[in-house]
Short mmCIF file of C-alpha atoms in Angstrom, two decimals:
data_model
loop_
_atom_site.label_atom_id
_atom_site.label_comp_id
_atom_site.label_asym_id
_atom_site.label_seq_id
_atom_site.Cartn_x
_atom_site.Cartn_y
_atom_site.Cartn_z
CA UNK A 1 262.08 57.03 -83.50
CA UNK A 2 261.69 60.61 -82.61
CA UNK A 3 265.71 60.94 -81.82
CA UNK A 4 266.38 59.26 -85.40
CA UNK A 5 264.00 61.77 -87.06
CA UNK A 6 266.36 64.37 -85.90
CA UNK A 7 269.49 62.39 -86.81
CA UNK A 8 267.88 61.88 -90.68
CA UNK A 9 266.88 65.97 -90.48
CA UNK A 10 270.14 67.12 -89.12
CA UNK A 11 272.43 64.89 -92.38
CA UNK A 12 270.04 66.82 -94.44
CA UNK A 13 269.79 70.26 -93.24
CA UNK A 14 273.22 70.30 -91.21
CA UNK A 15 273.96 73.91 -91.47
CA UNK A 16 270.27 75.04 -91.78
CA UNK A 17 268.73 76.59 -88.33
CA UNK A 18 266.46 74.30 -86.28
CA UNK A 19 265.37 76.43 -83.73
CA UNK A 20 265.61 80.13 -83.00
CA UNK A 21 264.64 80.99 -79.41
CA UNK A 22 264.89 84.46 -78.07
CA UNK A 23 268.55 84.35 -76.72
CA UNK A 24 269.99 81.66 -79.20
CA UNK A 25 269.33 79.51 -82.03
CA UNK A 26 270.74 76.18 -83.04
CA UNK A 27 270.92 74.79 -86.33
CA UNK A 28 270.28 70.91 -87.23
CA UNK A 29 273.79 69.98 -86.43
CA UNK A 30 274.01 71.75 -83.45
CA UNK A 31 270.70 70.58 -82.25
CA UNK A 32 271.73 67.25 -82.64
CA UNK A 33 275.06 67.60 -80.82
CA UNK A 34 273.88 69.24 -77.86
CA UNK A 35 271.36 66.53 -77.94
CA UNK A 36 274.16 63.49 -77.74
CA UNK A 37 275.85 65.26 -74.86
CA UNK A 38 272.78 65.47 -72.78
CA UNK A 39 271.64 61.90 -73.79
CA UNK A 40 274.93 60.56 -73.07
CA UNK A 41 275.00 62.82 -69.31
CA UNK A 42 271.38 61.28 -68.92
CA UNK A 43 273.10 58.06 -69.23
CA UNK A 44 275.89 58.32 -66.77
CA UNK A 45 272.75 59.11 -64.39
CA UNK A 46 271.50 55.53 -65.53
CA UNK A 47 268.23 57.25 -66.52
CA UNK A 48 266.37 55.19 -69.27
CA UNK A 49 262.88 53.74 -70.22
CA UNK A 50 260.29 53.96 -67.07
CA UNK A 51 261.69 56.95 -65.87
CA UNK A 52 260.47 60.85 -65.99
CA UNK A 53 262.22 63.80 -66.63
CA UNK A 54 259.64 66.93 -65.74
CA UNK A 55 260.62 69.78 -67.74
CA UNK A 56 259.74 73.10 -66.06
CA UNK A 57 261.30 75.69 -68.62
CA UNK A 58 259.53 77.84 -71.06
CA UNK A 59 259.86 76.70 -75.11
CA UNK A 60 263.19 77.68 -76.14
CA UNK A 61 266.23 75.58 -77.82
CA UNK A 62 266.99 74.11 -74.48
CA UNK A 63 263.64 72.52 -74.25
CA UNK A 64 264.37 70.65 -77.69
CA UNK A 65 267.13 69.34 -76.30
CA UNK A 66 266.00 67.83 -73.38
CA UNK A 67 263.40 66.74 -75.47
CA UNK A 68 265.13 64.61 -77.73
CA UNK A 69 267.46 63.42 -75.49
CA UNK A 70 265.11 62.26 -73.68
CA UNK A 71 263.66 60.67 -76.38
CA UNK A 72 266.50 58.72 -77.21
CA UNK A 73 266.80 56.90 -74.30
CA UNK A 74 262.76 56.08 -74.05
CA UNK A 75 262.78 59.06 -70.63
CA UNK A 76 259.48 59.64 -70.59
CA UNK A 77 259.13 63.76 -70.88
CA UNK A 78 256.42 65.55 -68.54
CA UNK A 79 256.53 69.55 -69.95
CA UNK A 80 254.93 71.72 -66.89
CA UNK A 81 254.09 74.82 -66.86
CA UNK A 82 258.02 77.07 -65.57
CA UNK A 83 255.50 78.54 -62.72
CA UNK A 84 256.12 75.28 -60.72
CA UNK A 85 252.91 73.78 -60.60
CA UNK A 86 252.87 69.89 -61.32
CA UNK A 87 250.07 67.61 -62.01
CA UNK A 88 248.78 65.90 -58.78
CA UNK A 89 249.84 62.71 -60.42
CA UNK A 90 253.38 63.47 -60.60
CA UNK A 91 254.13 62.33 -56.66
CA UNK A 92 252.87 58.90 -57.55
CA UNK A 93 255.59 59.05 -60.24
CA UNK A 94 258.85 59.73 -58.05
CA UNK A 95 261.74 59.52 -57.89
CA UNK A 96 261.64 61.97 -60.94
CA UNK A 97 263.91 63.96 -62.38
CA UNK A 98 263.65 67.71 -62.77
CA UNK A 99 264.98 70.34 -65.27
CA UNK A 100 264.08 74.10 -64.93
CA UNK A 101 264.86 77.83 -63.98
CA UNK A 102 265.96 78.13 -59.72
CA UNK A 103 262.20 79.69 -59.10
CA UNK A 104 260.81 76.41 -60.50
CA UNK A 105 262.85 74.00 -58.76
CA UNK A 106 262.32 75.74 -55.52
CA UNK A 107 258.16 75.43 -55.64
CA UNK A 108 258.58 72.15 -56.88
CA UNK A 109 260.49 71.12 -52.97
CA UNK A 110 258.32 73.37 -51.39
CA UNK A 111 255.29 71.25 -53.04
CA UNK A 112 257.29 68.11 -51.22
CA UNK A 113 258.69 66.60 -54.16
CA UNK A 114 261.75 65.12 -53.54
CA UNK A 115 263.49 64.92 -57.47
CA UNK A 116 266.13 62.29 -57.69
CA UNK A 117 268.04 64.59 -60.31
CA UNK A 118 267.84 68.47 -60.85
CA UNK A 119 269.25 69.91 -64.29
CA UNK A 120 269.68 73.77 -63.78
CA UNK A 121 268.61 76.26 -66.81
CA UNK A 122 268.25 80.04 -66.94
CA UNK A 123 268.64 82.58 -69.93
CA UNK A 124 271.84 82.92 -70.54
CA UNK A 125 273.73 80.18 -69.10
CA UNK A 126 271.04 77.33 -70.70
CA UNK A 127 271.84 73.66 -68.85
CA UNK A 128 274.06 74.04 -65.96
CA UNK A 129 276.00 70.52 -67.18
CA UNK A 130 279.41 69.42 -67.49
CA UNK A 131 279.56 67.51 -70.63
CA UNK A 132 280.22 64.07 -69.76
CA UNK A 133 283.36 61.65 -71.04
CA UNK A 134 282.48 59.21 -74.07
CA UNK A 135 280.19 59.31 -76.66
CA UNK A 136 276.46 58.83 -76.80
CA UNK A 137 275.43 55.07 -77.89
CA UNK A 138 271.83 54.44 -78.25
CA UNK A 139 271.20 50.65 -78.03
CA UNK A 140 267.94 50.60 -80.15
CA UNK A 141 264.86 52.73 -81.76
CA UNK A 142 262.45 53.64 -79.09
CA UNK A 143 258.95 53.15 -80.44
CA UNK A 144 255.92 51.26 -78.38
CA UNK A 145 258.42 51.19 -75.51
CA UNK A 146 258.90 54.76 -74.75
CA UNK A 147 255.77 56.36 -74.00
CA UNK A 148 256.17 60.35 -73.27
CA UNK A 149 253.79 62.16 -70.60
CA UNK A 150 252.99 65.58 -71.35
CA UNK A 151 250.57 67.80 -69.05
CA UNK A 152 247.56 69.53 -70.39
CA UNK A 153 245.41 72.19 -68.16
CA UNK A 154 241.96 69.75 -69.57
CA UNK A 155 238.52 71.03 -69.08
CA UNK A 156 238.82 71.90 -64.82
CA UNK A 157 242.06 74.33 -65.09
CA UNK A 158 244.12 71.77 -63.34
CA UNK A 159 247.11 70.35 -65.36
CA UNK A 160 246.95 66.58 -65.71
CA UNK A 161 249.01 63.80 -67.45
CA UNK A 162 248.51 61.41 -70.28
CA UNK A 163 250.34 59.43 -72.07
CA UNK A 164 251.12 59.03 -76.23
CA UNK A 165 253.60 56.39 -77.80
CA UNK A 166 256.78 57.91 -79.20
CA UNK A 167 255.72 56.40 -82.92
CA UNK A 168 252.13 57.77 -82.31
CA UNK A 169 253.86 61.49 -81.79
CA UNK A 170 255.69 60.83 -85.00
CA UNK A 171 252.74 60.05 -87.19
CA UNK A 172 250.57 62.47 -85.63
CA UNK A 173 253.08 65.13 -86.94
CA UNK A 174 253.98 63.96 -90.37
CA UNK A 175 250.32 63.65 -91.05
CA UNK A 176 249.41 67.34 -90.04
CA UNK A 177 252.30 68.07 -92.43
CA UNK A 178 250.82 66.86 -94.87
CA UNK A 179 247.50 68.19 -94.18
CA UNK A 180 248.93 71.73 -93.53
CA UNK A 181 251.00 71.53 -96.88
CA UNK A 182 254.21 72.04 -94.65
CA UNK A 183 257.67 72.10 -96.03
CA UNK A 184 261.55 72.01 -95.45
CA UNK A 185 261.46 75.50 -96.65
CA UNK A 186 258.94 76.78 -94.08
CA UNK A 187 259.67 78.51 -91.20
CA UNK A 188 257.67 78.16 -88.36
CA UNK A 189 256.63 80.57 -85.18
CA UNK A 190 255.17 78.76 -82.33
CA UNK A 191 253.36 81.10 -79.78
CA UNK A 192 252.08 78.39 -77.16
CA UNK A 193 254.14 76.36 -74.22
CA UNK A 194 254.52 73.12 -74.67
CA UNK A 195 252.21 71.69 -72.06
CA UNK A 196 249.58 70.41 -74.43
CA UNK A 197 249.73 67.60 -77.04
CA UNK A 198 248.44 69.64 -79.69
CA UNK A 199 251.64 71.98 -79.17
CA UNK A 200 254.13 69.17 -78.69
CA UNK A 201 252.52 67.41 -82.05
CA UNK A 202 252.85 70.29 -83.80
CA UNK A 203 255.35 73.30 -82.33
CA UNK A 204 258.12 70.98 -81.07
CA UNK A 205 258.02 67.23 -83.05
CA UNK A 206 256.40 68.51 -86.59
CA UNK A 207 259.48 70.72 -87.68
CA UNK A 208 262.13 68.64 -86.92
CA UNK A 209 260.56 65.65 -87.99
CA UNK A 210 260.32 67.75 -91.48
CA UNK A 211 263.33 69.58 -91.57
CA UNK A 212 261.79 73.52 -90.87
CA UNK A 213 263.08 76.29 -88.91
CA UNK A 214 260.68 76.93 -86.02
CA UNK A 215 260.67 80.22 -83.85
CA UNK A 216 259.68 80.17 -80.33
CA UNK A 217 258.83 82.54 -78.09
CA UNK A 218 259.43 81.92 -74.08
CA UNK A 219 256.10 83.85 -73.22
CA UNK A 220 254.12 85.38 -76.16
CA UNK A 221 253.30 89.01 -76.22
CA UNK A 222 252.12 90.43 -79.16
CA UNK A 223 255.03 92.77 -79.97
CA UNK A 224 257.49 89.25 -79.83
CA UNK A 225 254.91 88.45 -83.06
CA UNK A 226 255.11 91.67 -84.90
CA UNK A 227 259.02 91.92 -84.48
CA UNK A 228 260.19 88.31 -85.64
CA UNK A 229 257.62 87.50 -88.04
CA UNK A 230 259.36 89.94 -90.47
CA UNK A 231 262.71 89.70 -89.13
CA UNK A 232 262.91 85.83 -89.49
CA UNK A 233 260.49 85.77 -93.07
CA UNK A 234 258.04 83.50 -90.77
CA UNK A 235 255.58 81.89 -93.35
CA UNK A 236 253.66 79.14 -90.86
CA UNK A 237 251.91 80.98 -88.03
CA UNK A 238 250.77 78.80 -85.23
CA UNK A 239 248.14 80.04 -82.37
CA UNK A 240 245.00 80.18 -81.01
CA UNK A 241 242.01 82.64 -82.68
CA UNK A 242 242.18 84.90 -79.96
CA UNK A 243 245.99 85.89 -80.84
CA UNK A 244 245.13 86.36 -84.59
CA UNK A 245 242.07 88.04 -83.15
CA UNK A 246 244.31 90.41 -81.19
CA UNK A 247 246.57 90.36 -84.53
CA UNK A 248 243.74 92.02 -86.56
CA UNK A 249 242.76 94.25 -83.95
CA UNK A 250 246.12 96.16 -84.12
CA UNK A 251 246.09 99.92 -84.34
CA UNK A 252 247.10 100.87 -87.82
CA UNK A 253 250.17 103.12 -86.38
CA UNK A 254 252.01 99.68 -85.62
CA UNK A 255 252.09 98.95 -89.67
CA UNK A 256 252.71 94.79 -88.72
CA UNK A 257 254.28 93.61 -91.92
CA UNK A 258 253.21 89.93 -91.93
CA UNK A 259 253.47 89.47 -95.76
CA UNK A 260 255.94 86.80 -95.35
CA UNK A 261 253.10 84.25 -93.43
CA UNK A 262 251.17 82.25 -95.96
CA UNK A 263 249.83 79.57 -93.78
CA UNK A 264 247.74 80.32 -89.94
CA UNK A 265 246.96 77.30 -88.24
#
């Protein structure tokens, strides 16, 4: 469901950019495409529904891809926070898979994981894969079936695990579409990671599941906000009250133009 969303975004908005991280962006097309490749590579690793791909790099185009690739093949996704730590529960879950920066993949040995698969990213080079042979062939929609994990820090600081349908991430984002008035048109800056569902509902599913640009930021600083808001015409603004707090708090010398941003949520 989730990987068809982008397929129906990407024949609309082919050309139109999906995602803008700090180093690179991707547009709809491209998105989609990178998306295949890693689907299909996921498949010659006979990785599939009941399995767990734990995601360990900061929100950028890469993690969309993994994302929705995952996606595709009913992988159930587990984003973490790039520092290394994992949820407690992630040991019962092995053998696991494992995508992230060298740092992270090191502290997640030392913690005596033993991942089954390890997909390399950093900055500049993205995913260290080698495109596999053959096309990407997706045997059916995942809905009920693939259920993705994401991590949340909850209420003791600790992050912990739980677990949403693929077809309940889709509905939760068209309806706060809806709500927020969100269009096509709209383009997007996300200023959280994506370890919480409230982020993954609405930073990473939401604008591809509607066909708007999102901007992400790999670790927020309120200079990132200030530059690209302008630069990119950002008109949805998502992020907690202390960050617009901070926002409004700005010495005057700085001059933020944020005229473009008609919608904080």
């Amino acid at each position: 469901m989730l990987f068809h969303a982008l397929e129906m975004s990407s024949k609309k908005y082919p050309n139109k950019r999906a995602v803008i991280g700090e180093h690179r962006a991707l547009t709809f097309s491209e998105l989609l495409r990178q998306v295949r490749q890693v689907a299909r590579y996921f498949q010659t690793l006979r990785l599939g529904p009941g399995d767990h791909l734990v995601v360990g790099i900061p929100p950028s185009p890469e993690f969309y891809v993994l994302f929705f690739a995952a996606a595709a093949l009913g992988v159930k996704t587990i984003p973490v926070s790039p520092s290394g730590k994992l949820p407690s529960q992630v040991k019962a879950l092995e053998p696991i898979t494992i995508a992230g920066t060298k740092e992270f993949i090191e502290a997640v040995e030392r913690s005596g994981v033993r991942p089954r698969y390890i997909v390399p990213w950093d900055q500049k080079k993205a995913l260290w894969i080698t495109p596999p042979a053959g096309r990407f062939v997706r045997t059916k929609m995942v809905r009920q079936e693939a259920v993705l994990g994401t991590s949340s820090s909850g209420t003791t600081g600790e992050p912990a695990i739980f677990l949403r349908s693929a077809e309940s991430l889709f509905r939760r984002a068209r309806l706060g579409g809806i709500a927020w008035g969100i269009e096509a048109k709209d383009i997007m800056l996300s200023t959280g990671p994506f370890t919480s569902g409230v982020n993954v509902n609405y930073h990473l599913i939401l604008p591809v599941v509607l066909g708007a640009t999102v901007v992400v930021l790999e670790k927020f600083h309120w200079r990132k906000v200030v530059e690209m808001t302008p630069r990119e015409q950002v008109t949805v603004l998502f992020a907690v009250p202390l960050i617009f707090d901070l926002l409004a708090r700005l010495p005057s010398s700085y001059h933020p133009d944020l005229s473009s941003l008609r919608l904080l949520g």
